[in-house]
Coordinates of C-alpha atoms and ligand atoms in Angstrom, one line a residue:
M1 CA -19.4 -6.8 0.0
N2 CA -16.9 -9.5 -0.3
T3 CA -16.8 -12.2 2.4
A4 CA -14.2 -14.5 0.8
V5 CA -15.5 -17.8 2.1
S6 CA -13.0 -20.6 2.8
T7 CA -13.0 -23.4 5.2
P8 CA -11.2 -22.6 8.4
S9 CA -8.9 -25.6 8.0
S10 CA -7.4 -24.3 4.7
L11 CA -6.7 -21.0 6.6
A12 CA -4.4 -22.6 9.2
N13 CA -0.8 -23.4 8.5
D14 CA 0.0 -27.1 8.4
L15 CA 3.0 -27.2 10.8
S16 CA 3.5 -30.9 10.3
Q17 CA 5.1 -30.0 6.9
I18 CA 7.7 -27.5 8.1
Q19 CA 11.4 -27.9 7.8
P20 CA 13.0 -30.2 10.5
A21 CA 15.3 -27.4 11.6
N22 CA 12.2 -25.2 12.4
K23 CA 10.4 -28.1 14.1
A24 CA 13.4 -28.5 16.4
F25 CA 13.5 -24.7 16.9
L26 CA 9.8 -24.4 17.9
A27 CA 10.2 -27.4 20.3
R28 CA 12.9 -25.5 22.2
R29 CA 12.2 -23.0 25.1
H30 CA 13.9 -19.8 24.1
G31 CA 16.1 -17.8 26.4
L32 CA 17.5 -14.3 26.4
L33 CA 20.9 -13.7 24.7
I34 CA 23.0 -12.0 27.3
D35 CA 26.8 -11.7 27.2
G36 CA 27.1 -14.5 24.6
T37 CA 24.9 -17.0 26.6
W38 CA 21.2 -18.0 26.3
V39 CA 19.7 -17.6 29.7
P40 CA 16.2 -17.7 31.2
A41 CA 14.6 -14.5 32.4
A42 CA 15.7 -13.7 36.0
S43 CA 12.0 -14.0 37.0
G44 CA 11.8 -17.4 35.3
K45 CA 8.7 -16.2 33.4
T46 CA 7.9 -17.1 29.8
F47 CA 5.3 -16.0 27.3
E48 CA 3.4 -17.8 24.5
V49 CA 4.0 -17.2 20.8
R50 CA 1.0 -17.9 18.5
D51 CA 0.6 -18.8 14.9
P52 CA -1.7 -16.0 13.5
S53 CA -3.3 -18.3 11.0
S54 CA -4.7 -20.6 13.7
D55 CA -4.4 -18.8 17.1
E56 CA -2.4 -21.9 18.3
V57 CA 0.5 -21.6 20.6
I58 CA 3.7 -22.7 18.8
T59 CA 6.5 -22.0 21.2
H60 CA 7.5 -20.2 24.4
C61 CA 10.1 -17.4 24.9
A62 CA 11.7 -16.0 28.0
E63 CA 9.8 -12.9 29.3
G64 CA 12.6 -10.5 30.1
D65 CA 11.9 -7.5 32.3
A66 CA 13.9 -4.6 33.8
V67 CA 16.3 -6.9 35.6
D68 CA 17.2 -8.6 32.4
A69 CA 17.5 -5.3 30.6
D70 CA 20.0 -4.3 33.2
R71 CA 22.1 -7.5 32.7
A72 CA 22.0 -7.1 28.9
V73 CA 23.0 -3.4 29.0
A74 CA 25.9 -4.2 31.4
A75 CA 27.1 -6.9 29.0
A76 CA 26.8 -4.5 26.0
R77 CA 28.8 -1.9 28.0
R78 CA 31.6 -4.3 28.9
A79 CA 31.8 -5.5 25.3
L80 CA 32.0 -1.9 24.1
E81 CA 34.7 -0.7 26.5
E82 CA 36.7 -3.8 27.5
G83 CA 36.2 -6.7 25.1
D84 CA 37.6 -7.8 21.8
W85 CA 35.0 -5.6 20.0
S86 CA 36.5 -2.4 21.4
R87 CA 39.9 -3.4 19.9
M88 CA 38.6 -4.9 16.7
K89 CA 39.9 -3.4 13.4
P90 CA 37.3 -2.1 11.0
V91 CA 38.2 -4.7 8.4
D92 CA 37.6 -7.5 10.9
R93 CA 34.2 -6.0 11.9
E94 CA 33.4 -5.9 8.2
R95 CA 34.5 -9.6 7.8
L96 CA 32.2 -10.6 10.7
M97 CA 29.2 -8.8 9.2
H98 CA 29.8 -10.5 5.8
R99 CA 30.0 -13.9 7.6
L100 CA 26.7 -13.2 9.2
A101 CA 25.1 -12.1 5.9
D102 CA 26.4 -15.4 4.4
L103 CA 24.9 -17.4 7.2
I104 CA 21.5 -15.6 6.9
E105 CA 21.6 -16.5 3.2
Q106 CA 22.5 -20.1 3.9
H107 CA 19.4 -20.3 6.2
A108 CA 17.1 -18.0 4.2
D109 CA 14.4 -20.6 3.4
E110 CA 14.3 -21.6 7.1
L111 CA 14.1 -18.0 8.2
A112 CA 11.4 -17.2 5.7
E113 CA 9.3 -20.2 6.9
L114 CA 9.8 -19.1 10.5
E115 CA 8.7 -15.5 9.7
A116 CA 5.6 -16.9 7.9
I117 CA 4.6 -19.0 10.9
D118 CA 5.3 -16.2 13.5
N119 CA 4.0 -13.2 11.7
G120 CA 1.4 -14.6 9.3
K121 CA 3.0 -13.2 6.2
S122 CA 3.4 -15.1 2.9
V123 CA 6.5 -17.4 3.0
V124 CA 7.2 -16.3 -0.6
M125 CA 7.2 -12.6 0.4
A126 CA 9.2 -13.4 3.5
R127 CA 11.9 -15.2 1.4
Y128 CA 12.1 -12.7 -1.5
V129 CA 11.4 -9.4 0.4
D130 CA 12.1 -9.7 4.1
I131 CA 15.0 -12.1 4.1
K132 CA 16.5 -11.1 0.8
H133 CA 16.5 -7.4 1.7
A134 CA 17.9 -8.2 5.2
I135 CA 20.9 -10.0 3.5
D136 CA 21.4 -7.1 1.2
V137 CA 21.4 -4.6 4.1
W138 CA 23.9 -6.7 6.1
R139 CA 26.2 -6.7 3.1
Y140 CA 25.7 -3.0 2.4
M141 CA 26.4 -2.1 6.0
A142 CA 29.4 -4.4 6.1
G143 CA 31.0 -2.1 3.7
W144 CA 30.9 0.9 6.1
P145 CA 33.3 0.1 8.9
T146 CA 36.3 0.7 6.7
K147 CA 34.9 4.0 5.3
L148 CA 34.0 6.0 8.5
E149 CA 36.4 8.9 7.9
G150 CA 36.9 12.1 9.8
K151 CA 38.0 15.4 8.4
T152 CA 40.9 17.8 8.5
L153 CA 39.4 21.1 9.5
P154 CA 40.6 24.5 8.1
I155 CA 40.9 26.1 11.6
S156 CA 41.8 29.9 11.8
G157 CA 42.2 30.0 15.6
N158 CA 41.6 33.7 15.6
L159 CA 40.4 34.0 19.2
V160 CA 43.8 33.4 20.7
P161 CA 46.4 35.7 19.1
G162 CA 49.8 34.3 18.3
Q163 CA 48.8 30.6 18.6
E164 CA 48.5 28.1 15.9
Y165 CA 46.4 25.0 15.8
A166 CA 45.6 22.0 13.8
A167 CA 42.1 20.6 14.0
F168 CA 40.5 17.3 13.0
S169 CA 37.1 15.7 13.4
T170 CA 36.9 12.0 14.1
R171 CA 33.9 9.6 14.3
E172 CA 33.3 7.3 17.2
P173 CA 30.6 4.8 18.0
V174 CA 27.7 6.4 20.0
G175 CA 27.9 3.5 22.5
V176 CA 25.4 1.1 23.8
V177 CA 22.3 1.0 21.6
A178 CA 18.8 -0.3 22.5
A179 CA 16.9 -1.4 19.5
I180 CA 13.1 -1.8 20.0
I181 CA 11.2 -3.0 17.0
A182 CA 7.7 -3.8 15.7
W183 CA 6.3 -7.0 14.4
N184 CA 5.5 -6.3 10.8
F185 CA 9.0 -7.1 9.3
P186 CA 10.7 -8.8 12.2
L187 CA 14.1 -9.9 10.8
L188 CA 14.2 -6.9 8.4
L189 CA 13.6 -4.3 11.2
A190 CA 16.2 -6.0 13.4
T191 CA 18.6 -5.7 10.5
W192 CA 17.8 -2.1 9.8
K193 CA 18.8 -1.2 13.4
C194 CA 21.5 -3.7 14.3
A195 CA 23.5 -3.7 11.0
P196 CA 24.3 0.0 10.9
A197 CA 24.9 0.1 14.7
L198 CA 27.4 -2.7 14.5
A199 CA 29.0 -1.2 11.5
A200 CA 29.5 1.9 13.5
G201 CA 31.2 -0.1 16.3
C202 CA 28.3 0.2 18.8
T203 CA 27.1 -2.8 20.9
V204 CA 23.4 -3.6 20.9
V205 CA 20.5 -4.8 23.0
L206 CA 17.7 -5.9 20.7
K207 CA 14.1 -6.1 22.0
P208 CA 11.9 -7.7 19.3
A209 CA 8.1 -7.3 19.4
E210 CA 6.5 -9.8 21.7
E211 CA 4.2 -11.0 18.8
T212 CA 7.2 -12.0 16.6
P213 CA 10.4 -12.8 18.5
L214 CA 11.4 -15.9 16.6
T215 CA 13.6 -14.7 13.7
A216 CA 15.4 -12.3 16.1
I217 CA 16.3 -15.3 18.2
R218 CA 17.5 -17.2 15.1
L219 CA 19.5 -14.1 14.2
G220 CA 21.1 -14.2 17.7
E221 CA 22.2 -17.8 17.1
L222 CA 23.7 -16.9 13.7
V223 CA 25.5 -13.9 15.2
Q224 CA 27.1 -16.4 17.6
E225 CA 27.9 -18.8 14.8
A226 CA 29.5 -16.0 12.8
G227 CA 31.9 -15.4 15.8
F228 CA 30.9 -12.0 17.1
P229 CA 32.5 -11.4 20.5
K230 CA 30.2 -12.0 23.5
G231 CA 28.1 -9.1 24.7
V232 CA 28.2 -7.3 21.3
F233 CA 24.7 -8.4 20.4
N234 CA 22.2 -9.1 23.1
I235 CA 18.5 -10.0 22.9
V236 CA 15.9 -9.4 25.5
T237 CA 12.5 -10.7 24.5
G238 CA 9.5 -9.6 26.6
A239 CA 6.8 -7.0 26.8
G240 CA 7.0 -3.4 25.7
P241 CA 5.9 -1.7 29.0
S242 CA 8.4 -3.7 31.0
A243 CA 11.5 -4.8 29.0
G244 CA 11.0 -2.1 26.3
A245 CA 10.4 0.7 28.8
A246 CA 13.4 -0.4 30.9
L247 CA 15.7 -0.1 27.9
S248 CA 14.4 3.2 26.7
S249 CA 14.8 4.8 30.1
H250 CA 18.0 3.0 31.0
P251 CA 20.7 5.4 32.2
D252 CA 23.5 3.4 30.6
V253 CA 22.0 3.2 27.1
D254 CA 23.4 5.9 24.8
K255 CA 21.0 5.6 22.0
V256 CA 17.5 4.1 21.5
T257 CA 16.3 3.3 18.1
F258 CA 12.7 2.4 17.7
T259 CA 10.2 1.3 15.0
G260 CA 6.6 1.1 15.9
S261 CA 3.5 3.2 16.5
T262 CA 3.6 7.0 17.0
E263 CA 1.9 6.5 20.4
V264 CA 4.7 4.3 21.7
G265 CA 7.3 6.4 19.9
R266 CA 6.2 9.3 22.0
L267 CA 6.7 7.3 25.2
I268 CA 10.2 6.2 24.0
V269 CA 11.2 9.8 23.3
Q270 CA 10.1 10.9 26.8
A271 CA 11.8 7.9 28.5
A272 CA 15.0 8.6 26.5
S273 CA 15.2 12.2 27.7
G274 CA 16.3 11.1 31.2
N275 CA 19.9 10.7 30.2
M276 CA 19.4 12.5 26.9
K277 CA 19.9 9.4 24.7
K278 CA 20.3 9.9 21.0
V279 CA 17.0 8.8 19.4
T280 CA 15.9 7.5 16.1
V281 CA 12.1 6.7 15.8
E282 CA 10.5 5.4 12.7
L283 CA 6.7 5.7 13.3
G284 CA 3.3 5.6 11.7
G285 CA 2.1 6.7 8.3
K286 CA -1.0 7.4 6.2
S287 CA 0.8 7.6 2.9
P288 CA -1.0 8.9 -0.2
V289 CA -1.0 7.2 -3.6
I290 CA -1.7 10.0 -6.1
V291 CA -3.0 9.0 -9.5
L292 CA -2.8 12.0 -11.9
D293 CA -5.0 12.2 -15.0
D294 CA -2.1 11.3 -17.4
A295 CA -1.2 8.1 -15.5
D296 CA -1.0 4.7 -17.0
I297 CA -4.2 3.6 -15.3
D298 CA -3.8 -0.1 -15.4
A299 CA -0.3 0.2 -13.9
A300 CA -1.7 2.6 -11.3
I301 CA -4.5 0.2 -10.3
A302 CA -2.0 -2.7 -9.9
G303 CA 0.4 -0.4 -8.0
A304 CA -2.3 1.0 -5.7
A305 CA -3.5 -2.5 -4.8
G306 CA 0.1 -3.6 -4.1
A307 CA 0.7 -0.4 -2.1
I308 CA -2.0 -1.2 0.4
F309 CA -2.4 -5.0 0.4
F310 CA 1.3 -6.0 0.6
N311 CA 2.0 -7.6 4.0
Q312 CA -1.7 -7.4 4.8
G313 CA -1.4 -3.6 4.9
Q314 CA 0.9 -3.9 8.0
V315 CA 3.5 -1.6 6.4
C316 CA 4.3 1.8 7.9
C317 CA 4.5 3.4 4.5
A318 CA 1.5 1.4 3.0
G319 CA -0.4 3.5 0.4
S320 CA -3.5 3.7 2.6
R321 CA -5.0 6.9 1.0
L322 CA -5.8 6.7 -2.7
L323 CA -6.2 10.1 -4.4
V324 CA -7.3 9.9 -8.0
A325 CA -8.0 12.5 -10.7
K326 CA -11.8 12.7 -10.9
R327 CA -12.2 11.4 -14.4
H328 CA -10.4 8.1 -13.6
F329 CA -11.8 7.7 -10.1
E330 CA -14.5 5.1 -10.8
R331 CA -12.2 3.0 -13.0
V332 CA -9.4 3.0 -10.5
V333 CA -11.6 2.3 -7.5
E334 CA -13.3 -0.6 -9.4
G335 CA -9.9 -1.9 -10.5
V336 CA -8.5 -1.9 -7.0
S337 CA -11.7 -3.3 -5.5
A338 CA -11.7 -6.1 -8.1
A339 CA -8.1 -6.9 -7.1
A340 CA -9.2 -7.0 -3.4
R341 CA -12.2 -9.2 -4.1
G342 CA -10.0 -11.6 -6.2
M343 CA -7.3 -12.1 -3.6
K344 CA -6.7 -15.6 -2.4
I345 CA -6.9 -15.5 1.4
G346 CA -4.8 -18.1 3.1
P347 CA -2.1 -18.8 5.7
G348 CA 1.6 -17.8 5.3
L349 CA 2.8 -21.2 4.4
D350 CA 0.5 -21.5 1.4
P351 CA 2.7 -20.1 -1.4
T352 CA -0.4 -19.3 -3.5
A353 CA -2.1 -17.2 -0.8
Q354 CA -2.2 -13.4 -1.5
M355 CA -3.6 -12.2 1.8
G356 CA -2.7 -13.7 5.1
P357 CA -3.9 -13.2 8.6
L358 CA -3.0 -10.1 10.6
V359 CA -0.4 -10.6 13.3
S360 CA -2.5 -10.8 16.4
S361 CA -6.1 -10.9 17.7
V362 CA -5.4 -7.4 19.1
Q363 CA -4.6 -6.2 15.6
R364 CA -7.5 -8.0 14.0
D365 CA -9.9 -6.4 16.6
R366 CA -8.3 -2.9 16.0
V367 CA -8.7 -3.1 12.3
S368 CA -12.3 -4.5 12.7
R369 CA -13.1 -1.5 14.8
Y370 CA -12.0 0.8 12.0
L371 CA -14.1 -1.1 9.5
S372 CA -17.2 -0.7 11.7
E373 CA -16.4 3.0 12.3
G374 CA -16.0 3.6 8.6
L375 CA -19.3 2.0 7.7
A376 CA -21.1 3.7 10.6
A377 CA -19.8 7.1 9.4
G378 CA -21.3 6.5 6.0
A379 CA -18.4 5.2 3.9
R380 CA -19.2 2.6 1.2
A381 CA -17.1 -0.5 0.8
P382 CA -17.0 -1.8 -2.8
A383 CA -14.7 -4.5 -1.4
G384 CA -14.3 -6.1 2.0
G385 CA -15.4 -4.4 5.1
T386 CA -15.5 -7.3 7.5
A387 CA -13.3 -9.4 9.7
M388 CA -13.6 -13.1 9.1
K389 CA -15.1 -15.5 11.7
T390 CA -12.1 -17.8 11.9
P391 CA -9.7 -18.8 14.7
G392 CA -6.9 -17.1 12.6
Y393 CA -6.8 -13.3 12.6
Y394 CA -8.1 -12.6 9.1
V395 CA -9.9 -9.6 7.8
T396 CA -11.0 -9.1 4.2
P397 CA -9.1 -6.6 2.0
T398 CA -11.2 -3.5 2.0
V399 CA -11.7 -0.4 -0.1
F400 CA -13.7 2.5 1.2
T401 CA -15.2 5.3 -0.9
D402 CA -17.6 8.2 0.0
V403 CA -15.1 9.2 2.7
N404 CA -14.2 12.6 4.0
S405 CA -11.3 14.0 6.0
Q406 CA -13.2 14.0 9.3
M407 CA -13.5 10.2 9.3
S408 CA -11.1 8.2 11.5
I409 CA -10.5 5.8 8.6
V410 CA -9.1 8.7 6.6
R411 CA -7.1 10.4 9.4
E412 CA -5.7 7.5 11.5
E413 CA -3.2 4.8 10.7
I414 CA -5.1 1.5 10.5
F415 CA -2.2 -0.8 9.8
G416 CA -4.3 -3.3 8.0
P417 CA -5.5 -4.0 4.4
V418 CA -7.9 -1.0 4.3
L419 CA -7.8 1.6 1.6
V420 CA -9.7 4.9 1.6
A421 CA -10.2 6.4 -1.9
Q422 CA -10.9 10.1 -2.7
P423 CA -11.2 11.9 -6.0
F424 CA -9.6 15.3 -6.7
D425 CA -10.4 17.9 -9.2
D426 CA -7.5 20.2 -9.6
L427 CA -3.8 19.5 -9.7
A428 CA -3.2 22.7 -7.7
D429 CA -5.0 21.2 -4.7
I430 CA -3.4 17.8 -4.7
A431 CA -0.3 18.6 -2.5
K432 CA -2.6 20.1 0.1
L433 CA -4.8 17.0 0.1
A434 CA -1.9 14.7 0.2
N435 CA -0.2 16.6 3.0
D436 CA -3.4 16.7 5.1
S437 CA -2.2 14.2 7.6
I438 CA -0.2 14.3 10.8
Y439 CA 2.1 11.7 9.1
G440 CA 4.7 12.1 6.4
L441 CA 6.4 8.8 5.7
G442 CA 5.9 8.0 2.0
A443 CA 3.9 9.1 -1.1
S444 CA 3.7 7.8 -4.6
I445 CA 2.8 9.7 -7.8
W446 CA 1.5 7.9 -10.8
T447 CA 1.9 10.0 -14.0
S448 CA 3.7 10.0 -17.4
D449 CA 4.7 13.7 -17.1
V450 CA 8.1 14.2 -15.6
G451 CA 7.5 17.9 -15.2
K452 CA 4.6 17.2 -12.9
V453 CA 6.7 14.8 -10.9
F454 CA 9.3 17.5 -10.1
R455 CA 6.6 20.1 -9.3
L456 CA 4.6 17.8 -7.1
A457 CA 7.4 15.8 -5.4
S458 CA 9.0 19.0 -3.9
K459 CA 5.7 19.9 -2.3
L460 CA 5.0 16.6 -0.7
K461 CA 5.9 16.4 3.0
A462 CA 7.2 12.8 3.0
G463 CA 10.5 11.1 3.6
S464 CA 10.1 8.9 0.5
V465 CA 8.4 9.9 -2.8
W466 CA 8.0 7.1 -5.3
V467 CA 7.0 7.7 -8.9
N468 CA 5.1 4.9 -10.8
C469 CA 6.0 2.6 -7.9
H470 CA 5.4 2.4 -4.1
T471 CA 7.4 0.9 -1.2
V472 CA 10.6 0.4 -3.2
L473 CA 13.3 0.2 -0.6
D474 CA 17.0 -0.2 -1.0
P475 CA 19.9 -0.5 1.5
C476 CA 21.4 2.8 0.1
M477 CA 18.2 4.8 0.2
P478 CA 17.5 6.6 3.4
F479 CA 14.0 5.9 4.8
G480 CA 12.1 7.8 7.4
G481 CA 9.5 10.4 8.1
Y482 CA 8.5 14.0 8.1
K483 CA 6.1 15.2 10.8
Q484 CA 4.9 12.6 13.3
S485 CA 6.3 9.8 11.2
G486 CA 9.5 10.0 13.1
W487 CA 13.0 11.4 13.7
G488 CA 16.1 10.3 11.7
R489 CA 16.5 7.9 8.9
E490 CA 17.0 4.2 8.4
L491 CA 19.3 2.7 5.7
G492 CA 22.0 4.4 3.7
G493 CA 25.0 6.3 5.1
E494 CA 22.5 8.4 7.1
A495 CA 21.7 5.4 9.2
V496 CA 25.3 4.6 9.9
H497 CA 26.1 8.2 10.9
S498 CA 23.2 8.2 13.3
Y499 CA 25.1 5.6 15.4
L500 CA 28.3 7.8 15.4
E501 CA 29.4 10.7 17.5
S502 CA 31.6 13.4 16.0
K503 CA 34.6 14.5 18.0
S504 CA 36.6 17.6 17.2
L505 CA 40.3 17.3 18.0
C506 CA 42.2 20.5 18.3
I507 CA 46.0 20.5 18.8
N508 CA 48.1 23.5 19.7
I509 CA 51.1 23.4 17.2
T510 CA 52.6 26.8 18.1
G511 CA 56.3 26.6 17.6
Ligands
LIG601 P1 2.0 -1.8 17.6 O1 1.2 -0.7 18.3 O2 2.1 -1.7 16.2 O3 1.7 -3.2 18.2 P2 4.0 -0.9 19.2 O4 4.4 0.5 18.8 O5 3.1 -1.1 20.4 O6 3.5 -1.6 18.0 O7 5.3 -1.8 19.6 C1 6.5 -1.8 18.9 C2 7.6 -2.2 19.9 O8 7.5 -1.3 21.0 C3 7.4 -3.6 20.5 O9 8.7 -4.2 20.6 C4 6.8 -3.3 21.8 O10 7.1 -4.3 22.8 C5 7.5 -2.0 22.2 N1 6.8 -1.2 23.2 C6 5.5 -1.2 23.5 N2 5.2 -0.3 24.5 C7 6.4 0.1 24.9 C8 6.9 1.1 25.9 N3 6.0 1.6 26.8 N4 8.2 1.3 26.1 C9 9.1 0.7 25.2 N5 8.7 -0.1 24.3 C10 7.5 -0.4 24.1

């Protein structure tokens, strides 16, 4: 069992070395962005933000609650119906969004560093995955406002004899959007929600996760610098059960869009039913990585390790179930375990670290519970299997074998660097095994046979199927889940359309 020994001091970020802009940012007390102004919470309360690598408090943010949610929603409503935003031409909306993308790009290194300190992730990954992808998504979505077309409809008008009609469909913003997001990709998830919502002409109240509010706040500052009218983009930081619940049940919010656990997703859906809000929820996963017997095994080993260990396994579509053709099982398991054992564990600001801390002590304890449950149930861990006794929230990257489908480590989403590996005998059974989950977010197939790709991909109940790769995301590719992985899709035109209402316009043209 690997216990990756390092001295605790090398596992904590050295905050004396961070960029001056971020030092100044952390030194500030952060407010809520409501109607174009940063304000304290009405209650005056704040909450602590911690560095996951050290458990040290790094800054404080305003703790918004239902009163603040009300103020933010009212501002978003005014901006939607009365302000400059409501009169803004699509091409001007597009220009603002491009300006914001340019500003994010200009501040990319700073944002990546902030993400690494706040979430625990690698600064290199933050820069070249989170921030880069966020910039690409803002630019992609900036192209949409000028392309939201309606249709001319071929109406027959048969129900009313002697009358003639012309009919059209138009697209209108759905209204005020509440965006409630998780902590695993803070800026990126804020972008996935806010960029298509703004492209569609909606106004937004963003509630970042309480674990990781910092890049959302920086985004709010950049939105202001870009020149968006006041009230278009509001931020309420605070706890899920107060600020989040107030937004998801708010009678003047038209749509709630959420990324997080299936458990909280269910609460959001229930809360949203009060005024029948439109809902998009992107939830949990237990995505299979399927290695067929004709796969390039070395590529599959590297791919499977990346699929589970990227971002400390805190990825909704992480490849957390490894299903391998029996004759390659031992080789693949040993390859992925060796990769796990060889990973350099370290804090986000160490550019050479390959596995950072988890986001919070709660998450570390949750993952540790699964490690104990797995071992107690009889699973074997050729790599990892332990949390580390450090102030930071580290667990060792883990591979479990000798598992069965009754075990909690096989059935439940762990959201940590924990892989369960199972062999399969027969290609005919593989879809059944892969689909044996309440989730259906992603799946990858590793093979050199294109025929098998087509036959298997169509049987997999998953919103994304990757072949010889895993977690490849692009602004144009819809992303979301089957089954209990969610409703609706992020990214692509599908995301933009989920922030639009369709209106049929019927005109009596009888002469
Ligand atoms: P995780 O379980 O991975 O920590 P959650 O699903 O709990 O993630 O949280 C995702 C987001 O949902 C966060 O912004 C959190 O504050 C928010 N949230 C948590 N509970 C609720 C709730 N009851 N109503 C609305 N939002 C909530």
